[in-house]
Coordinates of C-alpha atoms in Angstrom, one line a residue:
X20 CA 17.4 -10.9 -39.5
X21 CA 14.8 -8.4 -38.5
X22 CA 12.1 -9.5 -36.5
X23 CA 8.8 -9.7 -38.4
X24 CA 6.1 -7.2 -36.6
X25 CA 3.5 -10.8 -36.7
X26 CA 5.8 -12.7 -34.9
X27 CA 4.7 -13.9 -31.4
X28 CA 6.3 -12.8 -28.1
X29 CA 7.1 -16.3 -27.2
X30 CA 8.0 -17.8 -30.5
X31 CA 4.8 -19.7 -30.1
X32 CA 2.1 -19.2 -33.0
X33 CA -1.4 -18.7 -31.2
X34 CA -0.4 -14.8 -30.5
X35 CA 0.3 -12.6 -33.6
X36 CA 1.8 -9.1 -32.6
X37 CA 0.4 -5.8 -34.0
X38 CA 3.0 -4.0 -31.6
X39 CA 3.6 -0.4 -32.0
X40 CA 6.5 0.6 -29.5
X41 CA 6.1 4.3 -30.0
X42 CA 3.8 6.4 -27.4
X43 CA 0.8 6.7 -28.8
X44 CA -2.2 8.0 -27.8
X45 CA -3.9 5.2 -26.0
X46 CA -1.2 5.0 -23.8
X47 CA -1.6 8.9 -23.2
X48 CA -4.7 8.8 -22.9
X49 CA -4.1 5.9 -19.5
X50 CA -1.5 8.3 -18.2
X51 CA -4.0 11.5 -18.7
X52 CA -6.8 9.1 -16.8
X53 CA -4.9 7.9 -14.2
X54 CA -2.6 11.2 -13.2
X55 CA -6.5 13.1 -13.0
X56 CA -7.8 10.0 -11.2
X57 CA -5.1 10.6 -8.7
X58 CA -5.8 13.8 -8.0
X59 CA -8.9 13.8 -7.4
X60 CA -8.9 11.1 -4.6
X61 CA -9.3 12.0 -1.1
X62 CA -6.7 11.5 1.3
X63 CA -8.3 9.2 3.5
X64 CA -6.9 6.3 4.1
X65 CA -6.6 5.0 7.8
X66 CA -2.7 4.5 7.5
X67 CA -1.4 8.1 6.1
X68 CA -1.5 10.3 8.4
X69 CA 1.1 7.8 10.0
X70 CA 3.6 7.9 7.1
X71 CA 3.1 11.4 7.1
X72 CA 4.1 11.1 11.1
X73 CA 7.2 9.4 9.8
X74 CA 8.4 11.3 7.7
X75 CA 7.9 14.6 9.7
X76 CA 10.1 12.6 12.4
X77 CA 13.1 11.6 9.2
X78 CA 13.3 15.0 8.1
X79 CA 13.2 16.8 11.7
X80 CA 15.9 14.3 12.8
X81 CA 17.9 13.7 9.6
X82 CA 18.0 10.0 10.0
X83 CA 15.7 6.8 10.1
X84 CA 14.3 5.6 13.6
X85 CA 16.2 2.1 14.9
X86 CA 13.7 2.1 17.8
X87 CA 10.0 3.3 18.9
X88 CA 9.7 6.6 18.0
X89 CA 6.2 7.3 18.8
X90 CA 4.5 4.8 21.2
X91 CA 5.3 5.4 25.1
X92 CA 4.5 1.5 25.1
X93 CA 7.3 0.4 22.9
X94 CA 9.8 2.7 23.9
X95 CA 12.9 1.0 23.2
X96 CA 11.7 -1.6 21.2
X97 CA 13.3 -1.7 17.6
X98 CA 10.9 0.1 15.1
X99 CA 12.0 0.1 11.2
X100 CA 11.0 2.9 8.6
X101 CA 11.2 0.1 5.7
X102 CA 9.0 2.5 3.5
X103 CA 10.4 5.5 4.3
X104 CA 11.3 6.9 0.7
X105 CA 7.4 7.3 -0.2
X106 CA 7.0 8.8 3.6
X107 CA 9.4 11.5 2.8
X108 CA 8.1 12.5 0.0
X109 CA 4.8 12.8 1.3
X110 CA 5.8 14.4 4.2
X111 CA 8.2 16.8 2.1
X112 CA 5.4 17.4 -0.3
X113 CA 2.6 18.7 2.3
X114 CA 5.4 21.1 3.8
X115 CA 5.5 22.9 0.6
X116 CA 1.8 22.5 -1.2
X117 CA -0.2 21.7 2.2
X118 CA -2.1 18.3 1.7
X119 CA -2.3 19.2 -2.4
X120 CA 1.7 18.4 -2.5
X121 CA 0.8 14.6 -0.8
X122 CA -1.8 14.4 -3.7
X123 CA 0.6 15.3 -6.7
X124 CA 2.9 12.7 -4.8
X125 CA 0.4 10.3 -5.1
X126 CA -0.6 11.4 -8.5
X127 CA 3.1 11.1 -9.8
X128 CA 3.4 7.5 -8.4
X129 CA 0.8 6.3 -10.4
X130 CA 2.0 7.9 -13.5
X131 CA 4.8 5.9 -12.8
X132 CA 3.1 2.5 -12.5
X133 CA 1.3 3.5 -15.8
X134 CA 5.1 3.9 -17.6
X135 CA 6.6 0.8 -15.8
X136 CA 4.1 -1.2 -17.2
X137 CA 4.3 0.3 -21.1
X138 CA 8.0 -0.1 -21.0
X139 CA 7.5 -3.8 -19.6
X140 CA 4.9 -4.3 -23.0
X141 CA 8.0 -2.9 -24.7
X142 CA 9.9 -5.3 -23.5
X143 CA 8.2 -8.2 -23.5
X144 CA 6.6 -7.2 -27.0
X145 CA 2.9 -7.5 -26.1
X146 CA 0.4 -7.1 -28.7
X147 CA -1.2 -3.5 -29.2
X148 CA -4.2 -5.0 -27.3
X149 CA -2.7 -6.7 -24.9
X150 CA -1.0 -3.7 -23.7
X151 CA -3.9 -1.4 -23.7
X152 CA -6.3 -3.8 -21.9
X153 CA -3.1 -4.4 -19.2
X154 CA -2.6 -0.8 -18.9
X155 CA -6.3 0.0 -18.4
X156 CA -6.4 -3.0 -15.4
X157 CA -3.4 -1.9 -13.8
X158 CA -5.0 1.8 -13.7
X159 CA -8.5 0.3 -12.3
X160 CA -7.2 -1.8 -10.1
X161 CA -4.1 0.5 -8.1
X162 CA -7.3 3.4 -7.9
X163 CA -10.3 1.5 -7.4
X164 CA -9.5 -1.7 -5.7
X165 CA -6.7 -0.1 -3.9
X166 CA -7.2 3.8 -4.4
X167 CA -5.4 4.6 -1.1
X168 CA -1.9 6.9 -0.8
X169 CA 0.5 4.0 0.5
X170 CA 3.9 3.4 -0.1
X171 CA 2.7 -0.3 -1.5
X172 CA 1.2 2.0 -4.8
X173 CA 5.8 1.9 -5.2
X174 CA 5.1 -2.0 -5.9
X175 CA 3.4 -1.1 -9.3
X176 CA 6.2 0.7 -11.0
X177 CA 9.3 -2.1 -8.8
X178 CA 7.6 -5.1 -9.9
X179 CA 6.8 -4.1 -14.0
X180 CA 10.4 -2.9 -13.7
X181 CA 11.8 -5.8 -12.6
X182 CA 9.9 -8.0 -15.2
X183 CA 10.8 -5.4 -18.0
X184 CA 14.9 -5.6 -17.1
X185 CA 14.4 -9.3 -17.0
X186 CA 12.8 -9.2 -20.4
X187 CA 15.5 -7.7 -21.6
X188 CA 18.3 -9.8 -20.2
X189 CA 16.7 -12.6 -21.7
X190 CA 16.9 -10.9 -25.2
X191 CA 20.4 -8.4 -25.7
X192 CA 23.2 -9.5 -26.5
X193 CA 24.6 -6.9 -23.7
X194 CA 23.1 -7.4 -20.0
X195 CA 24.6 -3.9 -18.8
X196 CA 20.8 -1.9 -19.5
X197 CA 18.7 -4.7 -17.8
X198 CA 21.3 -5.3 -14.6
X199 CA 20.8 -1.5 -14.5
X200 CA 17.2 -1.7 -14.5
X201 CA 16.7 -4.6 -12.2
X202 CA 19.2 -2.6 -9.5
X203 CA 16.9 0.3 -9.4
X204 CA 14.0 -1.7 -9.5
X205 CA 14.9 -3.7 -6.6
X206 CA 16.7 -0.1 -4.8
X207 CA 13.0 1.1 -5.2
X208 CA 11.0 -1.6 -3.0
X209 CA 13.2 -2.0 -0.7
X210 CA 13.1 1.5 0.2
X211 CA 9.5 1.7 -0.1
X212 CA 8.0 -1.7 0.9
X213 CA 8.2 -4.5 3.3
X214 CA 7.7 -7.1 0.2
X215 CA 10.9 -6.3 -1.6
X216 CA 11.8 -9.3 -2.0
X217 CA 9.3 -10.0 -4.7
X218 CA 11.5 -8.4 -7.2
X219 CA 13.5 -11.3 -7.2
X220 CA 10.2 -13.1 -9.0
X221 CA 10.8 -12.0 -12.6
X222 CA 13.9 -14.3 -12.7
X223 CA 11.6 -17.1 -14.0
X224 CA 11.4 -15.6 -17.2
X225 CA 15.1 -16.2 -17.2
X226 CA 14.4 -19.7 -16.3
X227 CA 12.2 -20.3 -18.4
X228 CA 13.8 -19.3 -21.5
X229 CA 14.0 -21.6 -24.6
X230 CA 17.8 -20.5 -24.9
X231 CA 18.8 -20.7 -20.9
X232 CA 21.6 -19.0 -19.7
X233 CA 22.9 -19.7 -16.2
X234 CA 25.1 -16.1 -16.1
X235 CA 22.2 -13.9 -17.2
X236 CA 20.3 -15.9 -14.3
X237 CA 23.1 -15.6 -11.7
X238 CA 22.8 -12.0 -13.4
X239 CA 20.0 -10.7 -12.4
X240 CA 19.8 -12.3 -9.2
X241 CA 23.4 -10.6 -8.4
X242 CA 22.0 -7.2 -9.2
X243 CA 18.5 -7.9 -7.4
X244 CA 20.8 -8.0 -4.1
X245 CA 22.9 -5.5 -4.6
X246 CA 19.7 -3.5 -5.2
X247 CA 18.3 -4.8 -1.5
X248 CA 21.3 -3.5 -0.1
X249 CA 21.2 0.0 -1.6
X250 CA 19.1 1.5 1.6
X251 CA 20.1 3.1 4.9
X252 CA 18.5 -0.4 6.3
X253 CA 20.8 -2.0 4.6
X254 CA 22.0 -3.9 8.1
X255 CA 18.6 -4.7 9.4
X256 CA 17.0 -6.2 6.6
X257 CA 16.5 -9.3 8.2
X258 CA 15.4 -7.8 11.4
X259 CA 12.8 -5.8 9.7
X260 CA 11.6 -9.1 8.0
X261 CA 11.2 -10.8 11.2
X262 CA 10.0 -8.2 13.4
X263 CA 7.1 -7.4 10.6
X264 CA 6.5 -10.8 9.5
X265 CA 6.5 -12.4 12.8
X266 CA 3.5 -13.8 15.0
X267 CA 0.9 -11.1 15.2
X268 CA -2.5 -10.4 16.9
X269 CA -3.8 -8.8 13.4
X270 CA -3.2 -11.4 11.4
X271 CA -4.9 -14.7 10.9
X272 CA -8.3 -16.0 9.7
X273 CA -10.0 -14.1 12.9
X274 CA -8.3 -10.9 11.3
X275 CA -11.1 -8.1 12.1
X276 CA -9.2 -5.8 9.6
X277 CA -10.7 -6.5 5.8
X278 CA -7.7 -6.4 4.1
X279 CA -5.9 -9.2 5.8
X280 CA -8.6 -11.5 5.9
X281 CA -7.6 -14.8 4.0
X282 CA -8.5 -13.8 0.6
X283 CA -10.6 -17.0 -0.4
X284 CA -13.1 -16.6 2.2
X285 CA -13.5 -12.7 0.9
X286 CA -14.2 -14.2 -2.6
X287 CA -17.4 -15.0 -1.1
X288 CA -18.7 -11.7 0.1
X289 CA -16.8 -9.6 -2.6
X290 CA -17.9 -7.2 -4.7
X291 CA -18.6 -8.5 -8.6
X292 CA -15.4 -6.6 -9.9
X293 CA -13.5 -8.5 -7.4
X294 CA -14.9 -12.0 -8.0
X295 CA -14.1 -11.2 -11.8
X296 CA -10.3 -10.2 -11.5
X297 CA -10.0 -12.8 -8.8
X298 CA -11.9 -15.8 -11.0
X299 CA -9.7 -14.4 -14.0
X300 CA -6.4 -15.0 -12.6
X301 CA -7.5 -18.4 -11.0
X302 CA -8.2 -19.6 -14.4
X303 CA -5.2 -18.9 -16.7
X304 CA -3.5 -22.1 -16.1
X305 CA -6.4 -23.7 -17.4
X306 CA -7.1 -21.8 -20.5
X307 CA -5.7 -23.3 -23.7
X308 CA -3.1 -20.7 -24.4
X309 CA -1.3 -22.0 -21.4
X310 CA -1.2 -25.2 -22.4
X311 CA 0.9 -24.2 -25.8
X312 CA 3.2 -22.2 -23.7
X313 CA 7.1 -24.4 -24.2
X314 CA 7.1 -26.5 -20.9
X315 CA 10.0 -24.7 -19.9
X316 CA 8.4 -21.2 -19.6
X317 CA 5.4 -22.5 -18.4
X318 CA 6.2 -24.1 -15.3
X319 CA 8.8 -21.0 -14.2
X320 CA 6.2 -18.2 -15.0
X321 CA 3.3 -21.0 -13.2
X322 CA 5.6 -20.9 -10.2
X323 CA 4.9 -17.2 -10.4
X324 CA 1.3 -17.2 -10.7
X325 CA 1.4 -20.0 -7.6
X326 CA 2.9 -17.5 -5.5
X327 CA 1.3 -14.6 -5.9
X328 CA -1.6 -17.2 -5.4
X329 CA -0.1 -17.9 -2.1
X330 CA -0.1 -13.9 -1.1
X331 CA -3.7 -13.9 -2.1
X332 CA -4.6 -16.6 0.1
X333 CA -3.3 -15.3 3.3
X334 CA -5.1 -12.4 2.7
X335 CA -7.0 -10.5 0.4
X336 CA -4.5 -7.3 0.1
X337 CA -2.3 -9.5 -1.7
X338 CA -4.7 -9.6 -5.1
X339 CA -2.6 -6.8 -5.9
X340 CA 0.3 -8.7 -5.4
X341 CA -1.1 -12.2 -7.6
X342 CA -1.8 -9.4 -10.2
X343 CA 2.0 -8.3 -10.3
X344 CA 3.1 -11.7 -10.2
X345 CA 0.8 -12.8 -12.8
X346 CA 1.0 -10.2 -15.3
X347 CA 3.2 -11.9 -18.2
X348 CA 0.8 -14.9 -18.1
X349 CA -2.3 -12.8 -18.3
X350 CA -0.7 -10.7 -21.3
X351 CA 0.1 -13.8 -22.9
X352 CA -3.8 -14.4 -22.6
X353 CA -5.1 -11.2 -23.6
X354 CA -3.0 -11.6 -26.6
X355 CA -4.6 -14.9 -27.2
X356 CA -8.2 -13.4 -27.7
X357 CA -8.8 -12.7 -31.6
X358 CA -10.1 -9.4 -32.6
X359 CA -13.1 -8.4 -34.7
X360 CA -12.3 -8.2 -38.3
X361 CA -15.1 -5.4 -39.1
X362 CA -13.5 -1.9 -38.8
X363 CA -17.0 -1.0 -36.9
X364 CA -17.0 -3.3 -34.1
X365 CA -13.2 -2.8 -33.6
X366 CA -14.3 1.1 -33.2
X367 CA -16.8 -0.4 -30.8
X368 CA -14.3 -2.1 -28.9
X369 CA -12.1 0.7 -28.7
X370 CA -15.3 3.0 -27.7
X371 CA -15.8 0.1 -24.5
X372 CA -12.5 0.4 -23.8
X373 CA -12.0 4.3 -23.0
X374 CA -15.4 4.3 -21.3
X375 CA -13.9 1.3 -18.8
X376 CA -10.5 3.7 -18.7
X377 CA -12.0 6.8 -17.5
X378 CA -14.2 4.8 -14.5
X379 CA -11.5 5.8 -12.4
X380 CA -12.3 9.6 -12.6
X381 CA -15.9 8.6 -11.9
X382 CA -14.9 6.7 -9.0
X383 CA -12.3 9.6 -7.3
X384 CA -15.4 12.5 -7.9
X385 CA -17.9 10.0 -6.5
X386 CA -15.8 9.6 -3.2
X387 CA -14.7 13.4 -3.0
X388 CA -18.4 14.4 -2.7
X389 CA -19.6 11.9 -0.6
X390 CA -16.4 13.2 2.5
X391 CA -17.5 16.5 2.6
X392 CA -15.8 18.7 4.5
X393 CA -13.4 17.4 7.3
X394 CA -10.9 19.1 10.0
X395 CA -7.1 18.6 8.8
X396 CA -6.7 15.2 6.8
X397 CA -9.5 14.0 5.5
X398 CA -9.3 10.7 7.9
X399 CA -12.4 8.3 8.5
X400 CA -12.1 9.1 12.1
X401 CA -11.3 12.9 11.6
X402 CA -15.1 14.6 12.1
X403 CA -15.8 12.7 15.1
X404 CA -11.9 13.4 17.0
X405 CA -11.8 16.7 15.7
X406 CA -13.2 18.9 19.0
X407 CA -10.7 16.7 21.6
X408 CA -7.9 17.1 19.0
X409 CA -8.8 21.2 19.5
X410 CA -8.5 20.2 23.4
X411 CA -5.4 18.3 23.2
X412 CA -3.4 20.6 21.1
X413 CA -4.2 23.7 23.8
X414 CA -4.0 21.6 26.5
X415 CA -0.6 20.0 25.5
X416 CA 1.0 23.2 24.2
X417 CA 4.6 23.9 25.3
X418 CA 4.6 20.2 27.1
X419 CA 8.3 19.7 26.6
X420 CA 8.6 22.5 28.7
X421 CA 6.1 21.6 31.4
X422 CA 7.6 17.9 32.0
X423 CA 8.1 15.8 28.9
X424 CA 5.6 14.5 25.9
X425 CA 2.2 13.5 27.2
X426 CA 1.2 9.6 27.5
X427 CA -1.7 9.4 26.2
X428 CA -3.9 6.2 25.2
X429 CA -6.5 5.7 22.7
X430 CA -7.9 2.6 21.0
X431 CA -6.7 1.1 17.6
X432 CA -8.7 2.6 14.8
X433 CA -7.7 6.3 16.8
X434 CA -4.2 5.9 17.3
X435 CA -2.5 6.5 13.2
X436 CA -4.7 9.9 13.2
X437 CA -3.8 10.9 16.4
X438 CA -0.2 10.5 16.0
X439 CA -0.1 12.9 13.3
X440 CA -2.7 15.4 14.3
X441 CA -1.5 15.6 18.0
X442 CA 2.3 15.0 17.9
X443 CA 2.8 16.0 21.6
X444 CA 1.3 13.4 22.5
X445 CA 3.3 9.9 22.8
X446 CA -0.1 7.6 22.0
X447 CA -0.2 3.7 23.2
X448 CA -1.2 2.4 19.6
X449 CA -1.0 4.3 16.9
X450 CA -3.0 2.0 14.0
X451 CA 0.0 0.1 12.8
X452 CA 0.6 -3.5 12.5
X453 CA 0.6 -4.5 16.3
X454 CA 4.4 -5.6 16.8
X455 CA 4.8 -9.0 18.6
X456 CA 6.7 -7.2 21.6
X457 CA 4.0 -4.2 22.0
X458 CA 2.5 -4.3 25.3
X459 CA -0.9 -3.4 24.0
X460 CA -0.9 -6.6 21.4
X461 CA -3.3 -8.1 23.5
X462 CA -5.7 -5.3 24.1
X463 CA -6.1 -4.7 19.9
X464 CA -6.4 -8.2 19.2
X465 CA -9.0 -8.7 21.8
X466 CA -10.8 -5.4 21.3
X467 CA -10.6 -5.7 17.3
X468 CA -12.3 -9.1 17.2
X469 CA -15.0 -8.1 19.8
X470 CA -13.8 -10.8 22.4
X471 CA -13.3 -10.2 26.1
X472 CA -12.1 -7.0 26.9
X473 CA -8.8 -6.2 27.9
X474 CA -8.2 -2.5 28.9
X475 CA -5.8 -0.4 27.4
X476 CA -2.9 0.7 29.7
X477 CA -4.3 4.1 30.6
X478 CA -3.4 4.1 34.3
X479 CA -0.1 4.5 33.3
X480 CA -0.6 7.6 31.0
X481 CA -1.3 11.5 31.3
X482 CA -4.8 11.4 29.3
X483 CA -6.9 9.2 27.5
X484 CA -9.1 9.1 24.7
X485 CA -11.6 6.1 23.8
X486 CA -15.2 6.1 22.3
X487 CA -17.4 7.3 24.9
X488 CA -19.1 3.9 24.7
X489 CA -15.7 1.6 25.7
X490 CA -16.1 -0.1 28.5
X491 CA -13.2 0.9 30.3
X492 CA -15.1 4.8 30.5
X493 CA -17.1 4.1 34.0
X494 CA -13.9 2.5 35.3
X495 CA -12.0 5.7 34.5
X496 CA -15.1 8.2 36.1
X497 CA -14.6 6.1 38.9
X498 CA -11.4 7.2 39.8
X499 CA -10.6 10.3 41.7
X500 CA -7.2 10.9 40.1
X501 CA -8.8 11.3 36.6
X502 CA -11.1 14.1 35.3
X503 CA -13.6 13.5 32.4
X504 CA -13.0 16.9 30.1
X505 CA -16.6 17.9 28.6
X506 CA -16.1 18.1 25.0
X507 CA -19.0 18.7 23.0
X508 CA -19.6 15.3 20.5
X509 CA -19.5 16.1 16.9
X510 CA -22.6 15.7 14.7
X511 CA -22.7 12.1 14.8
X512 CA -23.3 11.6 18.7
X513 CA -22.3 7.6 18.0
X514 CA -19.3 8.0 17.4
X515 CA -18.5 10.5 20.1
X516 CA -15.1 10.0 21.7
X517 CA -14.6 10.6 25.6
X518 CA -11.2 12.5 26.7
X519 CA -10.2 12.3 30.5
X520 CA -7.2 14.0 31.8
X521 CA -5.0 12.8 35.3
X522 CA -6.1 15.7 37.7
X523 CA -2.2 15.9 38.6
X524 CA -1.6 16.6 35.2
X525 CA -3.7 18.9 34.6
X526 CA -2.2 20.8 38.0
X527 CA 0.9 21.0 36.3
X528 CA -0.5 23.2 33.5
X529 CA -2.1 26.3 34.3
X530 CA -4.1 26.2 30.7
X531 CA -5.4 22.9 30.8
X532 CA -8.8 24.0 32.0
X533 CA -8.7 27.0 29.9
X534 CA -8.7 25.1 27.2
X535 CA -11.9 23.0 28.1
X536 CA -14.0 26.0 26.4
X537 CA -12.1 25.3 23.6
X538 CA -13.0 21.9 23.2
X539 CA -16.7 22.8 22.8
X540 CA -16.7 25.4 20.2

């Protein structure tokens, strides 16, 4: 018997169903929003220009790294590309559209999330308005609260894909097109994210079915794995989970870093839109459409919700994650609201709605004028490294040739940009996550959260460059063996950055002090 288009999604009766599956022109006009959106945002985030140094080093040596391929501190040590997919496209991208190619990258990734999370309404046959308002908060949150170019962006088409093929599992009478779907779903994380394994999460709608079926569970679950194992990493999978997940100096309530501060303590400082999205998940068990959920589905998809709870509370990143993890249950609750009757206030409503669509085109033309111009990416730390990057690339030039890759060392919030903008240089830290076994974990942890300092390792490198105002500069004038190169600070004389070479060194080149007029202009 055909299903009747007032039916709810659950079989319970507080949501009626107005679902249109075709693609209509609210959900063009999300894609059109978001795809602009993308464009328009700058490049600069703090951690891109070292997946763009990854994937430059993939596609120059036609495999993934098993060991440090950048830090003259961890050489040796095992070192992971787990998101190495969205790094070669980025990479693959700027070599044939310049920086523009990493945009339409970027811009193309979140089209995706936009049609992974249509299909999954599709699926899971959301009402009209309860896919339009999940669309629009998937779009405002992945470019406002998250606008950066990362490989986690990958997480918001994996995760709507995975709940979508489990959707369908739970309701065809063949499995083939949702084990298909939850494959690639899972393939995609795990070659794009350290938190694969959260596509394994949309099994509790299986669970939670009224009709429960233990092969469509065993199912999905078979072709989540098989999906995991579908990447060059296939054999280091655990490796890469406990080297990344392991004791680190960054993480921890004493974070400095924002993002991975525990995300109940943000609450308190956060913005408004924040508090709001935050507050609004923490309260769906509680509202009354919860409550007339079948027991059954409503503890598996609360275990859900718990979780991503859990992500949020060790640190404030993982809001994204709670959202992904929560998304049936806050359908379920959008579809719960009743709508205006009167066709004016539903115009009205719909006239709210594209207005809170298109803030993210605001947002991206607001941030694009306020970065002015900038030298290569548009980094936060680009304007002020920009005349010793001049120095170092002259100085450096032909440095296989002249006795190996330079060491150099640098600070923390330096080290991602440096890495890509000065490649012959081997830096100490390079702004990733500080490994357990990196010799400089103690130096960022202390130096991030403004404790004693430790300094870096720089009599053991070939030059060094710290904000002139570290306090491991007069040590360095100190010594005879180093020389302080007289770069001319940027505009901003604060956040000057002081660059010493080893006089030895800078013997063995005859255009290192060539290039010191270079550094000025």
């Amino acid at each position: 018997m055909k299903k009747s288009q007032h039916q709810t999604n659950t079989g319970s009766e507080f949501a009626e169903l107005s679902f249109k599956p075709a693609f209509g022109w609210d959900i063009g006009l999300c894609l059109l929003v978001a795809v602009c959106a993308a464009l328009l945002m700058p490049l600069d985030d703090a951690d891109l220009p070292m997946h763009l140094a990854t994937g430059a080093w993939i596609l120059d040596h036609g495999r993934l790294p098993l060991t440090e391929p950048f830090a003259w501190t961890r050489m040796g040590a095992p070192f992971f590309a787990y998101s190495w997919l969205p790094e070669v496209a980025y990479e693959g991208a700027r070599r044939v559209m310049g920086l523009v190619g990493v945009s339409v990258v970027h811009a193309v990734t979140v089209a995706g999330a936009v049609v992974a999370v249509w299909d999954l309404a599709r699926a899971a046959r959301w009402s009209l308005w309860a896919t339009r308002l999940m669309l629009s908060v998937h779009v405002i949150l992945w470019l406002l609260v998250q606008p950066a170019t990362r490989p986690q962006l990958v997480l918001a088409i994996a995760l709507p894909m995975a709940w979508a093929a489990a959707y369908r599992l739970r309701s065809a009478t063949s499995p083939v097109a949702g084990l298909v779907m939850t494959l690639l779903a899972a393939a995609l994380a795990v070659n794009s994210h350290l938190l694969f394994p959260l596509t394994i999460v949309p099994v509790v709608v299986l669970l939670g079915a009224e009709r429960f079926r233990l092969s469509r569970v065993a199912a999905f679950v078979a072709s989540t794995v098989v999906g995991w194992l579908c990447t060059p990493n296939a054999l280091h999978l655990l490796d890469i989970l406990r080297l990344n997940l392991g004791a680190n100096a960054l993480l921890g309530a004493a974070s400095p870093i924002m993002e991975l501060e525990p995300g109940f303590g943000f609450l308190i400082k956060a913005a408004v839109g924040t508090k709001l999205v935050a507050g609004g998940l923490l309260v769906l068990p509680l509202l009354p459409f919860y409550a007339r959920l079948p027991q059954r589905e409503r503890w598996w998809l609360g275990m859900a919700w718990l979780a991503g709870l859990g992500l949020f509370g060790l640190a404030i990143r993982g809001l994204l994650l709670w959202w992904l993890l929560a998304m049936p249950v806050v359908a379920l609750a959008l579809a719960s609201i009743p709508l205006p009757t009167l066709v004016s206030t539903r115009r009205a409503v719909v006239g709210a709605w594209v207005v809170a669509v298109f803030a993210p085109i605001g947002h991206a033309l607001k941030a694009r004028e306020l970065l002015g111009p900038v030298d290569g990416l548009p980094h936060p730390e680009a304007k002020a490294l920009a005349p010793a990057v001049r120095w170092l690339t002259c100085a450096t030039a032909g440095a296989d040739s002249a006795g190996g890759v330079a060491r150099g060392t640098t600070v923390f919030d330096d080290g991602s940009y440096l890495a890509w903008r000065v490649p012959s240089v081997s830096w100490s830290v390079d702004g990733r996550t500080i490994f357990p076994d990196s010799v400089t974990r103690a130096e960022a942890g202390q130096q991030l959260r403004y404790g004693a300092v430790v300094y870096p390792p720089w009599r053991h490198g070939d030059v060094v460059l710290l904000p002139a105002t570290h306090a491991v500069a007069a040590v360095i004038d100190a010594d005879s063996s180093w020389q302080r190169i007289a770069i001319t600070p940027g505009a901003d004389a604060a956040a000057a950055v002081g660059v010493w070479a080893r006089r030895k060194w800078m013997n063995d080149r005859p255009n290192g002090a060539a290039c010191v007029s270079d550094g000025r202009k």
